[in-house]
Amino acid sequence: MSTPSVEPVPLPAKRRLAQLAMLAFAVVIVMFAYANVGLAIDKQIPSGMLTYGLSLGGFMLAAYLVLAKFAPWADPLILPLVTLVNGLGLVMIYRLEQSKAYGASPNTQLLWTAVGVVLFSVTLIVLRDHRALQRLTYTAGAIGLFLLISPLLPLLGKSENGANIWIQIPGVGQLQPAEFAKLALIVFFAGYLVSKRDVLALAGRRLLFIDLPRARDLGPILIVWGFSLGVLILQKDLGSSLLIFGTFIAMLYIATQRTSWVLIGILLFVGGAILAGMVFDHVYARFEVYLNPEDPKLFERELGGSAQLMQGLFAMATGGILGTGLGQGHPKQIPLAISDFIFPATGEELGLTGLMALLMVYALIVQRGLRTSIAARDPFSKLLAGGLSFILAWQVFIIVGGVTNLIPLTGLVTPFMSQGGSALLANWILIALLVRMSDAARKPPPQAIQDEGMTQVFQR
């Protein structure tokens, strides 16, 4: 009797059907919100609702099919959760367009979403094994550094709102290279820390209850600290500076499990920020607004004042617990509501309840990423998944902390919601990397697949 051939067992059909159902449910929620805006403003369902619904549903169906084909074992929750947040961002940008908010363009954002899904799909198709990125550790580091300093280069860089964070690309428009630099730097940090973690984990002197690292091992953190301060001072970009340095400290902790690195990192950044605030006017202005946002002089200051922050706080206070309802707020009064301050604009109309639900969706995306990190079978994958998950959570904290005056404003945008192509495209690539690692972590070993296949054959 010949032995029956054994093929790899795909992910159970029930799980894939559940993912498709959740994806459809996310699109339905978005369309319900879209209709709500039209009914509140014009007393009728928007004429373009069907086009938007079919477009968004088609994009996500394409992403689902690529995921099912090239990453069948991936976490089934990540894509529906991201679809929900991205879709709500489209709804808010449409709502801002209806209020005549400057620069709001839902059609453009829908196009960027389509490009983001394409990059998501291409990443999954091309990158069959994410561990290949470990061989590009120093190449990724060089690319990340170049992207960060590119706005300072002549003919390429473009200053806007006092910050040198943009580059002008003919035929494409403005891009913020720091959004893509963060991905390259995380790959570099993961590869570097995997090779150096044993050295960095060695303890030196003990201070109270903390084992301090050896002085000779402080070089990497001092270099990244100095580079982050350079970004803060030269580009006037507090957000990217805090994002990069905080992510490096978190990945350093994941690699070594030493709390001392976290404490040293906090002291270095706080000390450097205070020093920069004492020396450079644009840094001092941020801290001045943070400490005294209600000062009338700061409120009336045209550039670098507190009017933007206060209007956002007023909007969230107006929303209260349940919000004014979609389409019934006054987001036009919030400066930069389409980008930096889309979170307060959302809070006015959805209230504290809606904001907590939105933050819970972000938390679930991060939780699935961290779960992937824990389940990963090799150190590089653990660090890379942990770093990507942390930077998403860290960015949400920085933007929410800024608009609520918990920390100084930084200029970062809310992931998947704010208008703009740079952040949206980079975050879709980030999600593709998490999905790829999730597929590798959840896929059973070859022997387990073979045993399951044999069982199915004999059951037939």
XYZ file of C-alpha atoms in Angstrom:
460
model
C 0.000 0.000 0.000
C 1.519 3.320 -1.056
C 1.825 6.145 1.432
C -0.633 8.958 0.644
C 0.911 12.310 -0.257
C 0.796 14.937 2.467
C 0.243 18.632 1.767
C 0.662 21.497 4.267
C -2.492 22.037 6.271
C -3.886 25.586 5.802
C -5.241 27.690 8.618
C -8.654 26.336 9.631
C -11.389 27.680 7.389
C -13.456 28.823 10.364
C -10.727 31.206 11.476
C -10.345 32.735 8.015
C -14.115 33.114 7.715
C -14.167 34.785 11.126
C -11.480 37.210 9.962
C -13.470 38.017 6.817
C -16.597 38.570 8.919
C -14.718 40.934 11.241
C -13.326 42.789 8.244
C -16.824 43.219 6.806
C -18.097 44.355 10.207
C -15.351 47.001 10.396
C -16.366 48.347 6.973
C -20.039 48.390 8.028
C -19.180 50.449 11.133
C -17.269 52.915 8.968
C -20.161 53.242 6.522
C -22.619 53.710 9.379
C -20.447 56.555 10.699
C -20.191 58.009 7.185
C -24.011 58.003 6.831
C -24.327 59.553 10.289
C -22.210 62.522 9.236
C -24.331 63.134 6.142
C -27.615 62.857 8.046
C -26.402 65.285 10.712
C -25.167 67.913 8.248
C -27.438 67.646 5.189
C -30.311 65.542 6.554
C -29.588 62.905 3.918
C -27.203 60.039 3.269
C -24.111 61.272 1.390
C -24.297 60.664 -2.339
C -20.806 59.177 -2.439
C -21.409 56.700 0.370
C -21.735 53.694 -1.934
C -18.524 54.615 -3.768
C -16.629 55.030 -0.510
C -18.011 51.809 0.903
C -17.213 49.740 -2.165
C -13.764 51.309 -2.465
C -12.799 50.704 1.155
C -14.322 47.223 1.129
C -12.547 46.378 -2.129
C -9.163 47.566 -0.832
C -9.490 45.529 2.337
C -10.763 42.458 0.508
C -7.661 42.622 -1.681
C -5.483 42.888 1.436
C -7.338 39.931 2.961
C -6.806 37.761 -0.123
C -3.080 38.545 -0.199
C -2.828 37.817 3.520
C -4.728 34.537 3.160
C -2.442 33.463 0.328
C 0.987 34.589 1.580
C 0.536 34.678 5.366
C -2.222 32.130 6.135
C -1.190 31.611 9.754
C -1.110 35.331 10.632
C -3.068 36.811 13.514
C -6.668 37.220 12.238
C -7.418 40.335 14.328
C -4.747 42.761 13.118
C -6.160 43.579 9.670
C -9.790 44.173 10.811
C -8.621 46.426 13.665
C -6.437 48.511 11.360
C -9.280 48.699 8.828
C -11.580 50.118 11.498
C -9.142 52.853 12.565
C -8.212 53.746 8.978
C -11.880 53.881 8.024
C -12.799 56.123 10.951
C -9.980 58.421 9.898
C -11.546 58.655 6.432
C -14.902 59.481 8.033
C -13.403 62.253 10.158
C -11.578 63.773 7.189
C -14.846 63.726 5.215
C -16.562 65.375 8.149
C -13.822 68.040 8.305
C -14.260 68.703 4.589
C -17.969 69.290 5.182
C -17.116 71.861 7.849
C -14.814 73.647 5.348
C -11.724 72.837 7.429
C -8.609 73.897 5.559
C -6.894 71.123 3.601
C -9.374 68.310 4.305
C -9.533 65.985 1.274
C -11.220 62.591 1.778
C -10.679 61.570 -1.857
C -6.938 62.112 -1.538
C -6.852 60.194 1.739
C -8.779 57.317 0.167
C -6.159 57.234 -2.589
C -3.355 57.147 0.013
C -5.204 54.280 1.709
C -5.207 52.374 -1.573
C -1.455 52.951 -1.963
C -0.954 51.843 1.652
C -2.805 48.579 0.984
C -0.650 48.047 -2.110
C 2.521 48.500 -0.026
C 1.076 46.148 2.604
C 0.476 43.518 -0.087
C 3.836 44.007 -1.786
C 5.640 43.663 1.550
C 3.914 40.346 2.257
C 4.565 39.032 -1.247
C 8.225 40.088 -1.485
C 9.310 39.520 2.119
C 8.633 35.808 2.553
C 11.057 35.526 5.496
C 11.459 38.600 7.704
C 14.655 37.171 9.185
C 16.404 38.208 5.962
C 16.239 41.764 7.331
C 18.810 40.821 9.970
C 21.439 40.603 7.234
C 20.650 44.230 6.355
C 21.213 45.580 9.866
C 23.788 48.237 9.060
C 22.303 48.979 5.643
C 18.979 49.700 7.339
C 20.777 51.933 9.842
C 22.421 53.933 7.049
C 19.112 54.302 5.208
C 17.365 55.427 8.391
C 20.005 58.061 9.119
C 19.903 59.375 5.559
C 16.101 59.649 5.642
C 16.249 61.562 8.916
C 18.786 64.139 7.723
C 17.369 64.447 4.182
C 15.107 67.431 5.072
C 18.264 69.387 5.921
C 19.766 68.836 2.457
C 19.644 71.744 -0.020
C 17.107 71.545 -2.876
C 15.467 68.559 -1.194
C 14.374 69.770 2.231
C 11.343 71.982 2.823
C 10.540 73.940 5.986
C 6.916 74.176 7.112
C 5.417 75.611 10.301
C 8.926 76.215 11.621
C 10.010 72.560 11.344
C 12.482 71.086 8.835
C 10.857 67.672 8.481
C 9.660 67.586 4.871
C 11.217 66.829 1.503
C 9.847 67.826 -1.890
C 9.663 65.083 -4.521
C 8.765 66.198 -8.059
C 5.567 64.587 -9.277
C 4.720 63.215 -5.831
C 4.628 66.209 -3.522
C 5.787 66.505 0.058
C 6.835 63.504 2.100
C 7.957 63.218 5.698
C 10.946 60.835 5.538
C 11.104 60.394 9.324
C 8.006 58.178 9.089
C 9.922 55.692 6.947
C 13.188 56.239 8.818
C 11.636 54.856 11.997
C 11.051 51.481 10.302
C 14.631 51.267 9.029
C 16.016 52.273 12.429
C 13.941 49.635 14.230
C 15.403 46.979 11.919
C 18.858 48.351 12.726
C 18.212 48.453 16.486
C 16.885 44.858 16.442
C 19.867 43.497 14.499
C 22.413 45.449 16.542
C 20.939 44.551 19.932
C 20.727 40.853 19.038
C 24.466 40.773 18.387
C 25.393 42.950 21.395
C 22.791 42.033 24.005
C 25.107 39.761 26.030
C 27.621 42.574 26.436
C 24.966 45.197 27.171
C 23.380 42.924 29.803
C 26.580 42.771 31.887
C 26.260 44.597 35.194
C 28.742 47.091 36.625
C 28.368 48.837 39.955
C 25.240 48.532 42.073
C 23.475 51.730 43.152
C 20.811 51.139 45.794
C 18.712 48.340 44.234
C 19.789 48.875 40.610
C 22.656 47.173 38.791
C 24.146 49.873 36.587
C 25.700 48.920 33.225
C 29.432 49.161 32.771
C 30.713 52.581 31.718
C 32.310 51.116 28.582
C 28.889 49.875 27.421
C 27.215 53.302 27.503
C 28.442 54.166 23.990
C 25.358 53.056 21.979
C 22.844 54.851 24.182
C 24.972 58.022 24.225
C 25.244 57.971 20.408
C 21.477 57.542 19.917
C 20.852 60.216 22.581
C 23.142 62.655 20.819
C 21.535 61.913 17.467
C 18.046 62.420 18.925
C 19.063 65.785 20.342
C 20.449 66.696 16.933
C 17.055 65.964 15.374
C 15.383 68.054 18.084
C 17.721 71.026 17.637
C 18.387 71.107 13.881
C 15.014 69.968 12.556
C 12.926 71.419 15.398
C 11.186 68.047 15.564
C 10.511 67.058 19.165
C 8.175 64.257 18.076
C 10.647 62.232 15.999
C 13.378 62.814 18.579
C 11.246 61.454 21.408
C 9.897 58.630 19.235
C 13.311 57.327 18.159
C 15.032 57.593 21.514
C 12.098 56.093 23.428
C 11.885 53.152 21.035
C 15.613 52.466 21.340
C 15.369 52.445 25.145
C 12.382 50.081 25.030
C 14.162 47.677 22.676
C 17.294 47.880 24.823
C 15.197 46.849 27.821
C 13.588 43.980 25.848
C 17.041 42.745 24.848
C 18.727 42.982 28.265
C 15.856 42.944 30.809
C 17.731 45.630 32.796
C 15.673 48.458 34.328
C 18.809 50.542 34.688
C 18.835 51.217 30.939
C 15.323 52.684 31.151
C 16.259 54.958 34.049
C 19.435 56.112 32.309
C 17.466 56.794 29.127
C 14.843 58.860 30.948
C 17.485 60.917 32.733
C 19.425 61.500 29.509
C 16.412 62.641 27.503
C 14.920 64.849 30.216
C 18.299 66.410 30.897
C 18.973 66.951 27.193
C 15.520 68.453 26.595
C 15.924 70.867 29.520
C 19.354 71.897 28.278
C 18.019 72.405 24.740
C 15.131 74.445 26.143
C 17.589 76.749 27.907
C 19.687 77.275 24.785
C 17.249 77.195 21.827
C 14.186 79.427 21.561
C 11.981 77.029 19.600
C 12.417 74.297 22.234
C 11.763 76.753 25.056
C 8.553 77.890 23.320
C 7.169 74.349 23.414
C 7.812 74.027 27.147
C 6.446 77.508 27.781
C 3.130 76.594 26.157
C 3.083 73.280 28.019
C 3.535 74.946 31.416
C 1.215 77.946 30.876
C -1.273 77.184 28.086
C -3.947 79.480 29.568
C -1.666 82.547 29.555
C -3.422 85.189 27.362
C -0.107 86.324 25.889
C 0.712 82.792 24.771
C -2.834 82.253 23.515
C -2.613 85.288 21.257
C 0.916 84.587 20.012
C 0.680 83.949 16.272
C 3.487 81.394 15.919
C 4.164 78.824 18.608
C 1.298 79.964 20.828
C -1.182 77.970 22.870
C -4.341 78.725 20.858
C -4.176 75.398 19.050
C -3.790 73.419 22.270
C -6.525 75.315 24.094
C -9.011 74.994 21.225
C -8.419 71.243 21.263
C -9.007 71.102 25.006
C -12.171 73.207 24.638
C -13.440 70.817 21.949
C -12.932 67.719 24.094
C -14.589 69.462 27.047
C -17.562 70.319 24.826
C -17.874 66.685 23.790
C -18.167 65.497 27.361
C -18.898 61.829 27.989
C -20.988 60.922 24.927
C -20.019 63.674 22.472
C -22.101 66.046 20.375
C -22.603 63.398 17.684
C -20.865 62.944 14.348
C -21.379 66.021 12.189
C -22.627 68.183 15.068
C -19.412 69.628 16.503
C -17.304 72.623 15.490
C -14.001 71.122 14.315
C -13.250 74.117 12.074
C -12.310 76.073 15.194
C -9.447 73.645 15.913
C -6.262 74.541 13.993
C -4.723 71.618 12.066
C -7.719 69.409 12.858
C -6.921 67.259 9.814
C -3.493 66.229 11.103
C -2.021 66.966 14.534
C -5.386 67.636 16.188
C -7.725 65.103 14.629
C -7.933 63.370 18.016
C -9.599 66.367 19.789
C -11.895 66.869 16.787
C -12.960 63.241 17.134
C -13.364 63.656 20.884
C -15.757 66.561 20.488
C -18.167 64.510 18.388
C -17.688 61.027 19.890
C -17.016 62.118 23.455
C -14.856 60.450 26.072
C -16.633 57.146 25.396
C -15.694 57.222 21.724
C -12.103 58.183 22.468
C -11.749 55.351 24.976
C -13.125 52.907 22.405
C -10.654 54.241 19.819
C -7.746 53.897 22.237
C -8.883 50.365 23.023
C -8.656 49.472 19.323
C -5.095 50.845 19.255
C -4.331 48.877 22.414
C -5.605 45.675 20.798
C -3.375 46.198 17.745
C -0.374 46.718 20.028
C -1.355 43.715 22.158
C -1.468 41.450 19.114
C 1.961 42.733 18.082
C 3.421 42.107 21.534
C 1.852 38.664 21.548
C 3.666 38.010 18.280
C 6.900 39.147 19.927
C 6.404 36.702 22.799
C 5.562 33.823 20.445
C 8.496 34.461 18.089
C 11.065 31.676 17.981
C 14.254 33.701 17.457
C 15.733 36.776 19.246
C 15.697 39.008 16.155
C 11.989 38.415 15.581
C 11.209 39.070 19.239
C 13.049 42.389 19.177
C 11.683 43.483 15.807
C 8.060 42.679 16.673
C 8.460 44.253 20.109
C 10.008 47.401 18.627
C 7.329 47.821 15.954
C 4.537 47.280 18.503
C 6.107 49.693 20.968
C 6.654 52.484 18.444
C 2.969 52.346 17.464
C 1.884 52.521 21.103
C 4.501 55.176 21.858
C 3.341 57.376 18.973
C -0.284 57.170 20.108
C 0.785 58.096 23.654
C 2.878 61.029 22.456
C 0.129 62.515 20.288
C -2.650 61.936 22.846
C -0.427 63.209 25.658
C 0.385 66.310 23.610
C -3.174 67.312 22.723
C -4.324 66.742 26.318
C -1.326 68.726 27.682
C 0.037 65.731 29.559
C 3.350 66.296 27.750
C 4.546 69.102 25.428
C 3.146 69.134 21.904
C 5.367 67.288 19.461
C 3.849 67.585 15.989
C 3.291 63.862 15.453
C 0.094 62.618 13.817
C -2.420 60.017 14.950
C -1.605 56.691 13.211
C -4.024 55.721 10.403
C -6.357 58.659 11.148
C -4.610 61.946 10.350
C -4.581 63.167 6.765
C -1.307 62.685 4.918
C 0.439 60.021 2.925
C 3.798 59.613 4.676
C 2.527 58.362 8.029
C -0.239 56.249 6.493
C 2.076 54.455 4.056
C 4.756 53.843 6.682
C 2.221 52.456 9.148
C 0.748 50.069 6.566
C 4.266 48.725 5.971
C 4.663 48.395 9.748
C 1.458 46.343 9.913
C 2.671 44.156 7.044
C 5.869 43.388 8.966
C 3.864 42.482 12.073
C 1.578 40.256 10.002
C 4.579 38.521 8.418
C 6.156 37.834 11.830
C 2.804 36.743 13.234
C 2.507 34.190 10.431
C 5.977 32.826 11.198
C 5.323 32.705 14.960
C 1.910 31.012 14.734
C 2.770 28.544 11.996
C 3.220 25.045 13.485
C 6.568 23.293 13.026
C 6.847 21.220 9.817
C 6.491 17.946 11.737
C 3.250 19.108 13.345
C 1.853 20.094 9.941
C 2.836 16.721 8.503
C 1.248 14.834 11.414
C -1.964 16.847 11.048
C -2.007 16.184 7.324
C -1.603 12.446 7.862
C -4.459 12.489 10.379
C -6.751 14.181 7.868
C -5.792 11.706 5.151
C -6.563 8.641 7.285
C -9.802 10.213 8.541
C -10.919 10.447 4.920
